CSV table of C-alpha atoms and ligand atoms in Angstrom, one decimal:
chain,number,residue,atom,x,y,z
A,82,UNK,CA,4.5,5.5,-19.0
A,83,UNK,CA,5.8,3.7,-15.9
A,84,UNK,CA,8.0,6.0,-14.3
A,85,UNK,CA,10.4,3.9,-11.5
A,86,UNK,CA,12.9,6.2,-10.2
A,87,UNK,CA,13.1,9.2,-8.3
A,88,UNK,CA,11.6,12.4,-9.8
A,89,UNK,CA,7.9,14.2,-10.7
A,90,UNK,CA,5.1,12.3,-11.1
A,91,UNK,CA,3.0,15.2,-11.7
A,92,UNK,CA,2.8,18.8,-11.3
A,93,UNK,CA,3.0,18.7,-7.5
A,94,UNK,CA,3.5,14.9,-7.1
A,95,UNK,CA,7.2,13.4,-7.2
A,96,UNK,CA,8.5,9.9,-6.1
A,97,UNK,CA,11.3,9.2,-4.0
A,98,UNK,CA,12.4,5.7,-4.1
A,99,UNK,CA,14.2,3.5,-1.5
A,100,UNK,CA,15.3,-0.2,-1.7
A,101,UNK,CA,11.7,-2.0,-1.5
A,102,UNK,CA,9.3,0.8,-1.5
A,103,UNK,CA,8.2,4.1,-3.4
A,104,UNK,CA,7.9,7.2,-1.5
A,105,UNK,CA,5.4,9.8,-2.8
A,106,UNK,CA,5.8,13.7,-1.8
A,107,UNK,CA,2.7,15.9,-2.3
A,108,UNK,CA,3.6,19.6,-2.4
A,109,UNK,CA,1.2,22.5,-1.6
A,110,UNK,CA,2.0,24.9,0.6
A,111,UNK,CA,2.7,22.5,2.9
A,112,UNK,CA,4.3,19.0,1.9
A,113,UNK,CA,3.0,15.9,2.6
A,114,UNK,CA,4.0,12.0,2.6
A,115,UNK,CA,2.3,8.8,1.9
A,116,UNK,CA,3.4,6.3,4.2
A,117,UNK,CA,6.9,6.3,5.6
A,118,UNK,CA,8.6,2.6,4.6
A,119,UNK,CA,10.9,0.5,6.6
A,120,UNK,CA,12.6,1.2,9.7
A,121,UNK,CA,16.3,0.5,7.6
A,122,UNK,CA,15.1,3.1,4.9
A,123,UNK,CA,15.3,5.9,7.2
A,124,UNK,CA,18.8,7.1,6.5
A,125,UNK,CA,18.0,7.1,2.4
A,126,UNK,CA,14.5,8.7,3.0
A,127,UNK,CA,16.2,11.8,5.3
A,128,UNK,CA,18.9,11.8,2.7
A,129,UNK,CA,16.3,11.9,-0.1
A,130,UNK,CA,14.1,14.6,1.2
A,131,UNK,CA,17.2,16.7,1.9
A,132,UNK,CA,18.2,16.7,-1.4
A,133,UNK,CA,14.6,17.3,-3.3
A,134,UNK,CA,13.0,19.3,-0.2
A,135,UNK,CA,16.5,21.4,0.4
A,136,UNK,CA,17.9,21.6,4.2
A,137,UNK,CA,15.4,23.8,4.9
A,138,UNK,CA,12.0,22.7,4.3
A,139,UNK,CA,10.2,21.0,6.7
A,140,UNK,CA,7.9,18.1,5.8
A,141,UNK,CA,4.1,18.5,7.9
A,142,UNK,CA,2.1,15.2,7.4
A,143,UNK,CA,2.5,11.5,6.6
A,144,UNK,CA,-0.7,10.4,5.0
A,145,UNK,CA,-1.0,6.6,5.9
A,146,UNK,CA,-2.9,4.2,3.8
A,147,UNK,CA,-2.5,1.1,6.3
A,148,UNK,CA,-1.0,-0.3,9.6
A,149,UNK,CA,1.4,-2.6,8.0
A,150,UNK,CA,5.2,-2.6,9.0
A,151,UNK,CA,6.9,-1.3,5.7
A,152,UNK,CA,4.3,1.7,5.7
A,153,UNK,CA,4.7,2.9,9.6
A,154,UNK,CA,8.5,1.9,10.1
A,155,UNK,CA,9.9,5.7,9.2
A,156,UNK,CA,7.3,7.5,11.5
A,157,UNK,CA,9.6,7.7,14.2
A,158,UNK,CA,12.6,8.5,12.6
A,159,UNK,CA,10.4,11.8,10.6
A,160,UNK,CA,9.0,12.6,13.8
A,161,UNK,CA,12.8,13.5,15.1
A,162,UNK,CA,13.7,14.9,11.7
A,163,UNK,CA,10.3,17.3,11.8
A,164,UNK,CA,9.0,17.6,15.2
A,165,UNK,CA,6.1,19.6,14.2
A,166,UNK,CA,5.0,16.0,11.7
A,167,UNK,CA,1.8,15.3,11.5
A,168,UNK,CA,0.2,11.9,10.8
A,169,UNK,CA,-2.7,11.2,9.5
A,170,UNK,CA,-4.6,8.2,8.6
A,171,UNK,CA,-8.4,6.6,8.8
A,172,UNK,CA,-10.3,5.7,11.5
A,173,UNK,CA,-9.8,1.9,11.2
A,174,UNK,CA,-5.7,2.4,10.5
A,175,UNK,CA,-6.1,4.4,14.1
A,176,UNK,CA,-7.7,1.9,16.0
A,177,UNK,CA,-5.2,-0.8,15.4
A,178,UNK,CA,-2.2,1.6,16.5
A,179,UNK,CA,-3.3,2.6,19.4
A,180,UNK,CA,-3.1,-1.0,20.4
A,181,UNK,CA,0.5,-1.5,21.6
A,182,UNK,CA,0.4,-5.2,20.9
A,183,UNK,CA,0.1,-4.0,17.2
A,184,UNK,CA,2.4,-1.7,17.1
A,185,UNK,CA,5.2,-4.2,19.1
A,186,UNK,CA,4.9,-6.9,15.8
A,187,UNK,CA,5.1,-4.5,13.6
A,188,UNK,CA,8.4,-3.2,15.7
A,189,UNK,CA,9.5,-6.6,15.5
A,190,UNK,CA,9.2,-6.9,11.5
A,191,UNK,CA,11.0,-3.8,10.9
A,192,UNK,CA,13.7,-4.9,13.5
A,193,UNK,CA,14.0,-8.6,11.5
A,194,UNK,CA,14.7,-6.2,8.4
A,195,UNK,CA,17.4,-3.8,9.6
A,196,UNK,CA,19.1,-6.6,11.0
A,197,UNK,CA,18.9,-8.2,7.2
A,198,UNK,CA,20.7,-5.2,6.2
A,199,UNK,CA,23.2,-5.0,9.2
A,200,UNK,CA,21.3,-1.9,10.5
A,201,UNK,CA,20.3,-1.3,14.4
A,202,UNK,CA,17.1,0.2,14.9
A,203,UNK,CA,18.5,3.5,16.4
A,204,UNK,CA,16.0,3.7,18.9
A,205,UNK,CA,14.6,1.9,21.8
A,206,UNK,CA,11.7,-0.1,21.2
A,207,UNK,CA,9.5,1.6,23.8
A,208,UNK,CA,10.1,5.5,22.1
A,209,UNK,CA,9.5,3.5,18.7
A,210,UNK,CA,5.7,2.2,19.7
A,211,UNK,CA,4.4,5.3,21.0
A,212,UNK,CA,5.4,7.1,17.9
A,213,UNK,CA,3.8,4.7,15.6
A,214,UNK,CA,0.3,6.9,16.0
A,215,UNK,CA,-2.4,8.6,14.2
A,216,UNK,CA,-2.6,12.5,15.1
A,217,UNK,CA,-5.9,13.5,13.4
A,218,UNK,CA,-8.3,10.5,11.6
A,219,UNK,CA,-9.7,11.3,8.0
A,220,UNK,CA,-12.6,10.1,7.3
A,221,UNK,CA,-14.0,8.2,3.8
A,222,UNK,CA,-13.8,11.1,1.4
A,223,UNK,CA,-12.5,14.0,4.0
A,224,UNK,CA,-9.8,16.3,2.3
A,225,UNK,CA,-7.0,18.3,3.2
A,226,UNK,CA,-6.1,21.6,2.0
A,227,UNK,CA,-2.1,21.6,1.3
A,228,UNK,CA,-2.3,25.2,0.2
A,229,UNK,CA,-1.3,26.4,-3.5
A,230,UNK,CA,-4.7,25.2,-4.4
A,231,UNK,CA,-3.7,21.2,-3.9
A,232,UNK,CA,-6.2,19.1,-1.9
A,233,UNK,CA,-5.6,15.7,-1.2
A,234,UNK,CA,-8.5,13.6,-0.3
A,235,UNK,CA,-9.0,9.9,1.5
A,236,UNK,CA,-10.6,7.1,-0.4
A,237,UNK,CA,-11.3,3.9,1.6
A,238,UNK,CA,-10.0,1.0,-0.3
A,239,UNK,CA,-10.8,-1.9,1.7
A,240,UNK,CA,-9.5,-5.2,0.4
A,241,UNK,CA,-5.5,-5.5,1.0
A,242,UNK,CA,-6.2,-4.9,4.5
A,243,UNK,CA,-9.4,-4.4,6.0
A,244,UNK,CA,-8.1,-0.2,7.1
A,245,UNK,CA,-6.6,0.7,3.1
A,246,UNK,CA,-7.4,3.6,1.6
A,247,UNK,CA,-5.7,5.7,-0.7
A,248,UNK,CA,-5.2,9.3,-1.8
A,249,UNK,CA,-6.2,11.5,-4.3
A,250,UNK,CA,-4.3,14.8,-4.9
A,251,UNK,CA,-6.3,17.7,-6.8
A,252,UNK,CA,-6.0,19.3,-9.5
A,253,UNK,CA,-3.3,16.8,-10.8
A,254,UNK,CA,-5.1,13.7,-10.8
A,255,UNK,CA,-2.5,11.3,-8.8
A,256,UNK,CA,-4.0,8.8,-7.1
A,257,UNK,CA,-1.0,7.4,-4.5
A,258,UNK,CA,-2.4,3.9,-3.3
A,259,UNK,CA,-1.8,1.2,-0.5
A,260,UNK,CA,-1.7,-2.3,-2.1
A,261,UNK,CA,-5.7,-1.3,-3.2
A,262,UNK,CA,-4.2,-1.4,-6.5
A,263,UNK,CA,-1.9,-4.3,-5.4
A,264,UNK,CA,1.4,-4.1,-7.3
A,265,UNK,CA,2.9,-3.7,-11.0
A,266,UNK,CA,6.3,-5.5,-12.1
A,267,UNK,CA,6.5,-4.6,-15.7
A,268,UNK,CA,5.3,-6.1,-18.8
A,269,UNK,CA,2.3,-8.5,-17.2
A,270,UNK,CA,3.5,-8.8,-14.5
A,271,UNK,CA,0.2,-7.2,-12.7
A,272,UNK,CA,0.0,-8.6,-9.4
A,273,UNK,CA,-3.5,-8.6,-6.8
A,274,UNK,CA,-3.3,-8.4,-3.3
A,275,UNK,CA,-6.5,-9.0,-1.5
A,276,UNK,CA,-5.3,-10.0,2.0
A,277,UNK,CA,-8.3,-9.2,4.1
A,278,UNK,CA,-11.4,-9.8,1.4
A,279,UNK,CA,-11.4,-10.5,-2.5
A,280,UNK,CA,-15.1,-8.9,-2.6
A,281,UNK,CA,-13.7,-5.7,-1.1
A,282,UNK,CA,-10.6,-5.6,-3.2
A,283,UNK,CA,-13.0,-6.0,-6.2
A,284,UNK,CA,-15.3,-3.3,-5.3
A,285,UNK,CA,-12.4,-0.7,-4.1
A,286,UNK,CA,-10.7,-1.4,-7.4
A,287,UNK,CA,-14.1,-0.5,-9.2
A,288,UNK,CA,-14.3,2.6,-7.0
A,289,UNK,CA,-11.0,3.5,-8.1
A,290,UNK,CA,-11.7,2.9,-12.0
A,291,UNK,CA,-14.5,5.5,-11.8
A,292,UNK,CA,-12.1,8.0,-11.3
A,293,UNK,CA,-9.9,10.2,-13.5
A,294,UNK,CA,-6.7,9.4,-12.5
A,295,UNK,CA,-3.8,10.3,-15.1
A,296,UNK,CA,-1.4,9.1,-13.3
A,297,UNK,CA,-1.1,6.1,-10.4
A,298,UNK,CA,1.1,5.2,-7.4
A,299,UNK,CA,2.2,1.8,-6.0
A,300,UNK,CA,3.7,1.6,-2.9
A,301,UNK,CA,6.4,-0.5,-4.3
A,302,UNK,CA,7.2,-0.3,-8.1
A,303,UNK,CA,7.3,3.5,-8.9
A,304,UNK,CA,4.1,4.5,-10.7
A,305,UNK,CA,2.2,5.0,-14.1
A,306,UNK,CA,0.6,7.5,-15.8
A,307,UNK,CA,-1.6,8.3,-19.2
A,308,UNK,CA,-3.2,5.4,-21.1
A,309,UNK,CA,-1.6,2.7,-19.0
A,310,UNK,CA,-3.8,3.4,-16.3
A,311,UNK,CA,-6.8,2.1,-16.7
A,312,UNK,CA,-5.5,-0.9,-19.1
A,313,UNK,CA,-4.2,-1.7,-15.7
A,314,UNK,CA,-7.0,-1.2,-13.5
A,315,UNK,CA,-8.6,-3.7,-16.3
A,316,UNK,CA,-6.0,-6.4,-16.2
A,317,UNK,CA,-5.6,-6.0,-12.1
A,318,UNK,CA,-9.2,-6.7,-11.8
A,319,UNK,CA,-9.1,-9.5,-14.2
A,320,UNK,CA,-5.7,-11.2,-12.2
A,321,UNK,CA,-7.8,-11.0,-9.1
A,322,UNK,CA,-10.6,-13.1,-10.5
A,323,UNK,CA,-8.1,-15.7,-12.6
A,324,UNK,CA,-6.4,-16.0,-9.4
A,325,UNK,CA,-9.5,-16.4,-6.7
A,326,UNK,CA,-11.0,-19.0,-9.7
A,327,UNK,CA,-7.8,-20.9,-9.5
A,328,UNK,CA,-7.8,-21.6,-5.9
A,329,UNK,CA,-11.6,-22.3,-5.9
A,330,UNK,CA,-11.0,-24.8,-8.7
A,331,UNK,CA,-8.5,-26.6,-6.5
A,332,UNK,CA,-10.4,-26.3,-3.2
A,333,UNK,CA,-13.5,-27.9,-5.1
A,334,UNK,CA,-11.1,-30.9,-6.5
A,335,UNK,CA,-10.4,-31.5,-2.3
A,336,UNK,CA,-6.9,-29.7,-2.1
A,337,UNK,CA,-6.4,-27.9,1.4
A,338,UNK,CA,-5.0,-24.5,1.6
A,339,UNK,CA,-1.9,-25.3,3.0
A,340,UNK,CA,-1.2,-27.9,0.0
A,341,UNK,CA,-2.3,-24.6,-2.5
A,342,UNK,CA,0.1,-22.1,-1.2
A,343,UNK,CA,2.9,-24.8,-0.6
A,344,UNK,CA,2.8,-25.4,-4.4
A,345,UNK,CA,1.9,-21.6,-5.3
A,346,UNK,CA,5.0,-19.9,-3.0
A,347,UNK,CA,7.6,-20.6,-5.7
A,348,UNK,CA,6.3,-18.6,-8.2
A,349,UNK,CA,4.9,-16.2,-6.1
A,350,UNK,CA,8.1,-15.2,-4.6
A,351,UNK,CA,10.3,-15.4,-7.8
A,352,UNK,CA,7.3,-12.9,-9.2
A,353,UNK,CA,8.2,-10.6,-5.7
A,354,UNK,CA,10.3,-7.6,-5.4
A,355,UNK,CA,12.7,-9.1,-3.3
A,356,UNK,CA,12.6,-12.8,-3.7
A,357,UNK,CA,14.8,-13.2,-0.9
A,358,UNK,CA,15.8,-12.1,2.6
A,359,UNK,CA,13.4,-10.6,5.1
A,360,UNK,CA,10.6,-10.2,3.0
A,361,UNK,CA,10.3,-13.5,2.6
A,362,UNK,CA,8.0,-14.7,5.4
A,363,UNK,CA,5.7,-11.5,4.9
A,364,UNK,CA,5.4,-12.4,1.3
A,365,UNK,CA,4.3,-16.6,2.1
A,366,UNK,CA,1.8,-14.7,4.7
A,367,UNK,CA,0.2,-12.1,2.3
A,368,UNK,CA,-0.4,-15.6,-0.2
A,369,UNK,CA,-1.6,-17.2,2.4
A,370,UNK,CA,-3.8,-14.6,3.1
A,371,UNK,CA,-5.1,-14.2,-0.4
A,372,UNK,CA,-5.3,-18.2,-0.8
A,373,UNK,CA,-7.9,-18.2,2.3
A,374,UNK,CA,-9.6,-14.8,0.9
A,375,UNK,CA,-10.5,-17.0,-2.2
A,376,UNK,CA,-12.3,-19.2,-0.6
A,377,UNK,CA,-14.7,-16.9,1.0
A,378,UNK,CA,-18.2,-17.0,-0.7
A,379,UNK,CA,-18.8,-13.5,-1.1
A,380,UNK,CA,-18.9,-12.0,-4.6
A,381,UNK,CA,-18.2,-8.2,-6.0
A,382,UNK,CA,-21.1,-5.8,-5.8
A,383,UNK,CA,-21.1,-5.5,-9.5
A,384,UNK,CA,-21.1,-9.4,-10.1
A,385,UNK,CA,-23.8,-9.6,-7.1
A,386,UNK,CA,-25.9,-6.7,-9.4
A,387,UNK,CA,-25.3,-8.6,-12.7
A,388,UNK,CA,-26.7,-11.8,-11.2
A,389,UNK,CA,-30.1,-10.3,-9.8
A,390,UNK,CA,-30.4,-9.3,-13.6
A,391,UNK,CA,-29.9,-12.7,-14.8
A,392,UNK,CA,-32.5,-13.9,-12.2
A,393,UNK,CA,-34.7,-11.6,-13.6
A,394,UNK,CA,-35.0,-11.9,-16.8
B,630,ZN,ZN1,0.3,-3.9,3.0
């Protein structure tokens, strides 16, 4: 089932949803976040958790999954909501906020989208940066103990970006992703996302597809649960390698990259959430991205296994 708006997920896993992302809420004892969205999602987010955590709730930790701007842009705005907030987040995610130079263009893309949406920023940009932190790292595979028997633990996903991971609450099952299991439109529409390495993507998504997971969260596009799951995790891994075969056709004909993603964008954005607006210029650098990923030669661990096989026999 694909479940898009607001509501449970699971037992102690519920969605809130804003205009471009999807908001996921893990309740133990204490409650937890993944990721925060934009900077001009604030007002729905505090409005949101109001009305499913009641006034008086507080909300403890945002689990990050990466250091891109519609993941980070609601820290600060949480942080004055909850001052006792913690966020969490992996090592790598860590080292690139505590780099202020980081953490300024990614003030700058959440400023470019509340201005889209006739929104200030609310804050100045100084207060803003030194917000955008990690409190306490997680390691690959580390866990934390939400109470009411619900753990949540870290999974590196390299492959979107070189610091994504993902989360995996226990007993339910939920896995709550970056873009490590890139993103789902409806239908076949199934889309990859391997910014920083196709061979990582690849080999986080066959991490992911040894797991149990009943049900399966996107960071934009609500989330699935059941059967669907790993018919997805199936036709993800198989849009990744129709799409990196594509480019590599093209390259090997003598087409240049920037000729490839000139005559891919079209599609590309009509196939995006928002195929126009701020998002725009994020989405022609994430194909980009992908585009130059595809030319890398550096195949799957699996593919690399099967081959030594072949070799042998
Ligand atoms: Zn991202």
């Amino acid at each position: 089932m694909w479940i898009k708006c607001s509501g449970g997920i699971t037992e102690s896993v519920f969605q809130l949803t804003s205009a471009v992302s999807t908001h996921f809420m893990i309740l133990g004892d204490a409650i937890a976040m993944v990721d925060s969205g934009i900077s001009a999602s604030r007002e729905r987010i505090a409005q949101e958790l109001k009305t499913y955590l009641g006034d008086e709730a507080s909300l403890d930790y945002i689990l990050l999954t990466h250091a891109h701007f519609d993941h980070v842009g609601g820290i600060p705005y949480l942080r004055e909501l909850y001052p006792d907030l913690e966020v969490l987040g992996s090592p790598l995610t860590a080292e690139i906020l505590v780099d202020d130079d980081n953490v300024a263009a990614l003030y700058e893309q959440n400023k470019v989208c509340a201005e889209a949406a006739k929104l200030d920023m609310g804050m100045d940009k100084e207060a803003w940066i030194s917000s955008v932190r990690i409190d306490r790292i997680m390691g690959d595979g580390d866990a934390i103990d939400l109470g009411d028997d619900v753990e949540v633990k870290l999974i590196a996903t390299p492959g979107h970006s070189e610091d994504c991971v993902a989360y995996f609450v226990q007993p339910d099952a939920a896995l709550v992703c970056g873009e490590a299991a890139g993103w789902f439109g409806g239908r076949d529409k199934v889309c990859a996302s391997f910014e920083s390495s196709y061979k990582d993507f690849v080999d986080s998504l066959d991490r992911l597809s040894s797991l149990e997971i009943k049900a399966l969260g996107f960071p934009h596009g609500g989330a699935i649960t059941g059967e669907m799951v790993p018919k997805y995790l199936t036709s993800l891994r198989q849009e990744a390698e129709h799409f990196r075969g594509a480019v590599r056709e093209r390259i090997a004909h003598g087409e240049i990259i920037e000729e490839i993603v000139t005559s891919l964008l079209p599609e590309w954005q009509a196939q995006n959430i928002s195929p126009e607006g701020p998002f725009v210029s994020a989405q022609e650098a994430s194909l980009a991205a992908m585009v130059r990923a595809s030319a890398v030669n550096e195949e799957p661990a699996a593919e690399e296994e099967s081959e030594v096989v072949e070799e042998a026999s």
